[in-house]
Backbone as a printed PyTorch tensor [residue, N CA C, xyz], in Angstrom:
tensor([[[ 29.5230,  33.6430,   2.9520],
         [ 28.4950,  32.7800,   2.4180],
         [ 28.7020,  31.3600,   2.9540]],

        [[ 27.6290,  30.7370,   3.3860],
         [ 27.6970,  29.3760,   3.9090],
         [ 27.6580,  28.3980,   2.7450]],

        [[ 28.6210,  27.5010,   2.7280],
         [ 28.6660,  26.4940,   1.6820],
         [ 27.6280,  25.4180,   1.9810]],

        [[ 26.7820,  25.1410,   1.0000],
         [ 25.7620,  24.1190,   1.1820],
         [ 26.3010,  22.7740,   0.7310]],

        [[ 25.8720,  21.7420,   1.4440],
         [ 26.2510,  20.3940,   1.0570],
         [ 25.4490,  19.9910,  -0.1740]],

        [[ 26.0260,  19.1220,  -0.9610],
         [ 25.2960,  18.6110,  -2.1120],
         [ 24.1480,  17.7410,  -1.6330]],

        [[ 22.9830,  17.8430,  -2.2940],
         [ 21.8570,  16.9890,  -1.9050],
         [ 22.2040,  15.5170,  -2.0680]],

        [[ 21.5700,  14.7020,  -1.2750],
         [ 21.7920,  13.2610,  -1.3070],
         [ 20.9040,  12.6360,  -2.3720]],

        [[ 21.4610,  11.7110,  -3.1230],
         [ 20.6760,  10.9300,  -4.0900],
         [ 19.6700,  10.1050,  -3.2910]],

        [[ 18.4550,  10.0160,  -3.7830],
         [ 17.4140,   9.2550,  -3.0790],
         [ 17.8440,   7.8090,  -2.8410]],

        [[ 18.6460,   7.2600,  -3.7470],
         [ 19.1280,   5.8830,  -3.5840],
         [ 19.9870,   5.7060,  -2.3470]],

        [[ 20.7780,   6.7430,  -2.0100],
         [ 21.5990,   6.6900,  -0.7920],
         [ 20.7160,   6.6110,   0.4350]],

        [[ 19.6660,   7.4350,   0.4470],
         [ 18.7360,   7.4090,   1.5750],
         [ 18.0430,   6.0550,   1.6760]],

        [[ 17.5760,   5.5420,   0.5680],
         [ 16.8840,   4.2470,   0.5700],
         [ 17.8300,   3.1470,   1.0450]],

        [[ 19.0610,   3.1940,   0.5760],
         [ 20.0480,   2.1760,   0.9550],
         [ 20.2910,   2.1680,   2.4620]],

        [[ 20.6320,   3.3410,   3.0060],
         [ 21.0040,   3.4060,   4.4150],
         [ 19.8050,   3.5410,   5.3490]],

        [[ 18.8240,   4.3300,   4.9550],
         [ 17.6960,   4.6130,   5.8220],
         [ 16.5930,   3.5800,   5.8150]],

        [[ 16.5750,   2.7450,   4.7880],
         [ 15.5060,   1.7470,   4.7010],
         [ 16.0630,   0.3290,   4.6310]],

        [[ 16.7850,   0.0290,   3.5710],
         [ 17.2400,  -1.3560,   3.3530],
         [ 18.1900,  -1.8040,   4.4700]],

        [[ 19.2590,  -1.0570,   4.7020],
         [ 20.2050,  -1.4420,   5.7610],
         [ 19.5870,  -1.2950,   7.1460]],

        [[ 18.7590,  -0.2650,   7.3480],
         [ 18.1290,  -0.0550,   8.6580],
         [ 17.2080,  -1.2200,   9.0360]],

        [[ 16.6180,  -1.8470,   8.0310],
         [ 15.7520,  -3.0050,   8.2710],
         [ 16.5180,  -4.3240,   8.1350]],

        [[ 17.8310,  -4.2060,   7.9510],
         [ 18.7040,  -5.3750,   7.8110],
         [ 18.2360,  -6.3180,   6.7040]],

        [[ 17.8570,  -5.7030,   5.5760],
         [ 17.4100,  -6.4780,   4.4260],
         [ 18.5380,  -6.6370,   3.4170]],

        [[ 18.5130,  -7.7110,   2.6920],
         [ 19.3960,  -7.8570,   1.5510],
         [ 18.7240,  -7.1420,   0.3790]],

        [[ 19.4780,  -6.9080,  -0.6670],
         [ 18.9060,  -6.2920,  -1.8550],
         [ 17.8190,  -7.2010,  -2.4210]],

        [[ 18.0610,  -8.4830,  -2.4140],
         [ 17.0830,  -9.4470,  -2.9240],
         [ 15.7930,  -9.4060,  -2.1140]],

        [[ 15.9070,  -9.3680,  -0.7910],
         [ 14.7150,  -9.3210,   0.0640],
         [ 13.9760,  -7.9940,  -0.1030]],

        [[ 14.7150,  -6.9050,  -0.2110],
         [ 14.0960,  -5.6020,  -0.4180],
         [ 13.3620,  -5.5410,  -1.7490]],

        [[ 13.9800,  -6.0820,  -2.7860],
         [ 13.3560,  -6.1070,  -4.1090],
         [ 12.0750,  -6.9330,  -4.0900]],

        [[ 12.1190,  -8.0540,  -3.4020],
         [ 10.9310,  -8.9080,  -3.3100],
         [  9.8030,  -8.1730,  -2.5940]],

        [[ 10.1150,  -7.4920,  -1.5030],
         [  9.0970,  -6.7450,  -0.7530],
         [  8.4850,  -5.6360,  -1.6070]],

        [[  9.3120,  -5.0170,  -2.4450],
         [  8.8550,  -3.9100,  -3.2860],
         [  8.2100,  -4.3760,  -4.5890]],

        [[  8.3780,  -5.6480,  -4.9050],
         [  7.8130,  -6.1670,  -6.1510],
         [  8.5580,  -5.6960,  -7.3870]],

        [[  9.8820,  -5.5320,  -7.2450],
         [ 10.7300,  -5.1180,  -8.3660],
         [ 11.8670,  -6.1210,  -8.5140]],

        [[ 12.6170,  -5.9940,  -9.5900],
         [ 13.7530,  -6.8880,  -9.7720],
         [ 14.9010,  -6.4680,  -8.8570]],

        [[ 15.7450,  -7.4280,  -8.5700],
         [ 16.9320,  -7.1480,  -7.7650],
         [ 17.7890,  -6.1030,  -8.4680]],

        [[ 17.9080,  -6.2210,  -9.7830],
         [ 18.7150,  -5.2810, -10.5610],
         [ 18.1650,  -3.8640, -10.4550]],

        [[ 16.8490,  -3.7040, -10.5360],
         [ 16.2450,  -2.3640, -10.4520],
         [ 16.5480,  -1.7170,  -9.1030]],

        [[ 16.4090,  -2.4690,  -8.0220],
         [ 16.6960,  -1.9210,  -6.6960],
         [ 18.1850,  -1.6460,  -6.5330]],

        [[ 19.0140,  -2.5560,  -7.0000],
         [ 20.4650,  -2.3800,  -6.8950],
         [ 20.9300,  -1.1230,  -7.6260]],

        [[ 20.3860,  -0.8730,  -8.8140],
         [ 20.7710,   0.3140,  -9.5750],
         [ 20.3850,   1.5930,  -8.8290]],

        [[ 19.2360,   1.5820,  -8.1580],
         [ 18.8360,   2.7430,  -7.3670],
         [ 19.7590,   2.9100,  -6.1650]],

        [[ 19.9850,   1.8340,  -5.4250],
         [ 20.8040,   1.8960,  -4.2120],
         [ 22.2330,   2.3310,  -4.4970]],

        [[ 22.7280,   2.0100,  -5.6850],
         [ 24.0890,   2.3880,  -6.0700],
         [ 24.1180,   3.6760,  -6.8980]],

        [[ 22.9930,   4.3940,  -6.8960],
         [ 22.8720,   5.7070,  -7.5370],
         [ 23.1850,   5.6780,  -9.0290]],

        [[ 22.8900,   4.5610,  -9.6670],
         [ 23.0970,   4.4610, -11.1110],
         [ 21.8400,   4.8410, -11.8840]],

        [[ 20.7220,   4.9790, -11.1790],
         [ 19.4710,   5.4090, -11.8000],
         [ 18.7370,   6.3190, -10.8260]],

        [[ 17.9170,   7.1860, -11.3690],
         [ 17.1280,   8.0930, -10.5320],
         [ 15.9210,   7.3640,  -9.9590]],

        [[ 15.4340,   7.8680,  -8.8620],
         [ 14.2210,   7.3370,  -8.2590],
         [ 13.0400,   7.6890,  -9.1500]],

        [[ 12.2650,   6.6880,  -9.5230],
         [ 11.0650,   6.9320, -10.3280],
         [  9.8710,   7.1270,  -9.4030]],

        [[  8.8210,   7.7120,  -9.9350],
         [  7.5880,   7.8840,  -9.1610],
         [  7.0300,   6.5150,  -8.7610]],

        [[  7.1330,   5.5500,  -9.6410],
         [  6.6540,   4.2010,  -9.3510],
         [  7.3920,   3.6000,  -8.1520]],

        [[  8.7100,   3.7190,  -8.1450],
         [  9.5040,   3.1780,  -7.0410],
         [  9.2100,   3.9320,  -5.7420]],

        [[  9.0460,   5.2500,  -5.8400],
         [  8.7380,   6.0530,  -4.6490],
         [  7.4070,   5.6190,  -4.0420]],

        [[  6.4260,   5.3390,  -4.8860],
         [  5.1290,   4.8820,  -4.3890],
         [  5.2580,   3.5120,  -3.7300]],

        [[  6.0440,   2.6390,  -4.3310],
         [  6.2690,   1.3120,  -3.7430],
         [  6.9260,   1.4420,  -2.3640]],

        [[  7.9240,   2.3250,  -2.2560],
         [  8.6020,   2.5420,  -0.9750],
         [  7.6360,   3.0890,   0.0740]],

        [[  6.7510,   3.9740,  -0.3560],
         [  5.7540,   4.5150,   0.5650],
         [  4.8040,   3.4140,   1.0450]],

        [[  4.3140,   2.5970,   0.1150],
         [  3.3470,   1.5500,   0.4650],
         [  3.9600,   0.4630,   1.3440]],

        [[  5.2150,   0.1240,   1.0890],
         [  5.8600,  -0.9710,   1.8250],
         [  6.4880,  -0.5010,   3.1350]],

        [[  7.1900,   0.6370,   3.1060],
         [  7.9530,   1.0710,   4.2750],
         [  7.4060,   2.3350,   4.9580]],

        [[  6.3690,   2.9400,   4.3870],
         [  5.7610,   4.1000,   5.0150],
         [  6.5130,   5.4040,   4.8430]],

        [[  7.4530,   5.4440,   3.9110],
         [  8.2130,   6.6640,   3.6520],
         [  7.3980,   7.5360,   2.6960]],

        [[  7.2500,   8.8140,   3.0280],
         [  6.4370,   9.7330,   2.2460],
         [  6.9510,   9.8750,   0.8090]],

        [[  6.0930,   9.5070,  -0.1560],
         [  6.4620,   9.5620,  -1.5660],
         [  6.9030,  10.9600,  -2.0090]],

        [[  6.1300,  12.0240,  -1.7050],
         [  6.5770,  13.3580,  -2.1260],
         [  7.9420,  13.7550,  -1.5530]],

        [[  8.2400,  13.3270,  -0.3440],
         [  9.5500,  13.6240,   0.2480],
         [ 10.6590,  12.9540,  -0.5520]],

        [[ 10.4560,  11.6990,  -0.9150],
         [ 11.4490,  10.9790,  -1.7180],
         [ 11.6390,  11.6500,  -3.0760]],

        [[ 10.5310,  12.0620,  -3.6990],
         [ 10.6190,  12.6960,  -5.0150],
         [ 11.3210,  14.0560,  -4.9290]],

        [[ 11.0610,  14.8180,  -3.8680],
         [ 11.7590,  16.1070,  -3.6850],
         [ 13.2580,  15.8780,  -3.4820]],

        [[ 13.5960,  14.8220,  -2.7680],
         [ 15.0060,  14.4910,  -2.5470],
         [ 15.6910,  14.2140,  -3.8850]],

        [[ 15.0500,  13.4230,  -4.7410],
         [ 15.6290,  13.0980,  -6.0440],
         [ 15.7170,  14.3430,  -6.9220]],

        [[ 14.6760,  15.1690,  -6.8970],
         [ 14.6700,  16.3900,  -7.7060],
         [ 15.7830,  17.3390,  -7.2730]],

        [[ 15.9670,  17.5080,  -5.9720],
         [ 17.0430,  18.3770,  -5.4700],
         [ 18.4030,  17.8690,  -5.9340]],

        [[ 18.5890,  16.5540,  -5.9030],
         [ 19.8450,  15.9610,  -6.3610],
         [ 20.0500,  16.2320,  -7.8570]],

        [[ 18.9930,  16.0150,  -8.6480],
         [ 19.0760,  16.2150, -10.0950],
         [ 19.3700,  17.6690, -10.4430]],

        [[ 18.7330,  18.6030,  -9.7370],
         [ 18.9770,  20.0300,  -9.9840],
         [ 20.4230,  20.3840,  -9.6740]],

        [[ 20.9280,  19.9130,  -8.5420],
         [ 22.3190,  20.2060,  -8.1710],
         [ 23.2850,  19.6220,  -9.1950]],

        [[ 22.9830,  18.4200,  -9.6860],
         [ 23.8640,  17.7700, -10.6600],
         [ 23.9140,  18.5500, -11.9720]],

        [[ 22.7680,  19.0190, -12.4510],
         [ 22.7660,  19.7580, -13.7150],
         [ 23.3780,  21.1520, -13.5310]],

        [[ 23.2170,  21.7500, -12.3700],
         [ 23.8460,  23.0510, -12.1060],
         [ 25.3690,  22.9410, -12.1600]],

        [[ 25.9080,  21.7910, -11.7350],
         [ 27.3590,  21.5980, -11.7600],
         [ 27.9010,  21.5800, -13.1780]],

        [[ 27.0630,  21.1870, -14.1360],
         [ 27.5130,  21.1350, -15.5300],
         [ 26.8320,  22.1890, -16.4010]],

        [[ 26.2800,  23.1930, -15.7430],
         [ 25.5500,  24.2560, -16.4340],
         [ 26.3920,  24.9480, -17.5090]],

        [[ 27.6600,  25.1670, -17.2400],
         [ 28.5370,  25.8620, -18.1980],
         [ 28.6950,  25.0720, -19.4960]],

        [[ 28.4770,  23.7750, -19.4570],
         [ 28.6190,  22.9370, -20.6460],
         [ 27.3690,  22.9190, -21.5190]],

        [[ 26.2840,  23.5110, -21.0380],
         [ 25.0380,  23.5320, -21.8040],
         [ 25.0040,  24.8420, -22.5800]],

        [[ 25.2110,  24.7360, -23.8680],
         [ 25.3460,  25.9130, -24.7340],
         [ 24.0260,  26.1850, -25.4580]],

        [[ 23.2690,  27.1300, -24.9490],
         [ 22.0380,  27.5800, -25.5880],
         [ 21.9640,  29.1000, -25.4600]],

        [[ 21.0790,  29.6950, -26.2260],
         [ 20.8810,  31.1390, -26.1830],
         [ 19.4270,  31.4330, -25.8520]],

        [[ 19.1760,  32.5380, -25.1500],
         [ 17.7930,  32.8840, -24.8260],
         [ 16.9730,  33.1010, -26.0940]],

        [[ 15.7240,  32.6920, -26.0530],
         [ 14.8080,  32.8840, -27.1700],
         [ 14.3580,  34.3280, -27.2000]],

        [[ 14.4200,  34.9220, -28.3790],
         [ 13.9460,  36.2810, -28.5620],
         [ 12.8140,  36.2200, -29.5860]],

        [[ 11.6280,  36.5790, -29.1610],
         [ 10.4630,  36.5270, -30.0480],
         [ 10.5300,  37.6680, -31.0550]],

        [[ 10.1700,  37.3780, -32.2620],
         [ 10.0820,  38.3990, -33.3040],
         [  8.6910,  39.0050, -33.2520]],

        [[  8.5780,  40.2810, -33.5660],
         [  7.2460,  40.8830, -33.5770],
         [  6.3670,  40.1980, -34.6180]],

        [[  5.1180,  40.0240, -34.2740],
         [  4.1720,  39.3830, -35.1830],
         [  3.7080,  40.4180, -36.1950]],

        [[  3.8160,  40.0650, -37.4560],
         [  3.3240,  40.9610, -38.5060],
         [  2.0340,  40.3950, -39.0580]],

        [[  1.1200,  41.2890, -39.3320],
         [ -0.1680,  40.8390, -39.8890],
         [ -0.0230,  40.7220, -41.3900]],

        [[ -0.3110,  39.5580, -41.8660],
         [ -0.2950,  39.3770, -43.3110],
         [ -1.7230,  39.5320, -43.8130]],

        [[ -1.8910,  39.4090, -45.0630],
         [ -3.2030,  39.5380, -45.6610],
         [ -4.1760,  38.5960, -44.9800]],

        [[ -5.2840,  39.1180, -44.5100],
         [ -6.2710,  38.2880, -43.8180],
         [ -6.9100,  37.3270, -44.8040]],

        [[ -7.1260,  36.1260, -44.3360],
         [ -7.7680,  35.1020, -45.1640],
         [ -9.1850,  34.9190, -44.6340]],

        [[-10.1420,  34.9550, -45.5200],
         [-11.5350,  34.7440, -45.1350],
         [-11.9260,  33.3350, -45.4690]],

        [[-12.4260,  32.6370, -44.4610],
         [-12.8760,  31.2720, -44.6780],
         [-14.3360,  31.2790, -45.0840]],

        [[-14.6700,  30.4950, -46.0520],
         [-16.0560,  30.4310, -46.5300],
         [-16.7400,  29.2120, -45.9820]]])
């Protein structure tokens, strides 16, 4: 079986593929995107997930496809939750048969 690499957080891609590639500071990137420096910094340092709003801003400003960015974030999130799947303790839902009770007639 081929071992798959863990998906990249969208913030890593934005950091290296956009902000650093354009030689922007976090402050300049935030200004271009119309967000706070803190909001961009948290994304670039993978402390927050990419939101649809941020993905749209990145598409409008830098031409990066919004759905591609969102799929990247979703793949990362799925891999992260799969790693802790054993810690999620739930049981499958089993439906009980529906029994007919006395019919009520509405007047």
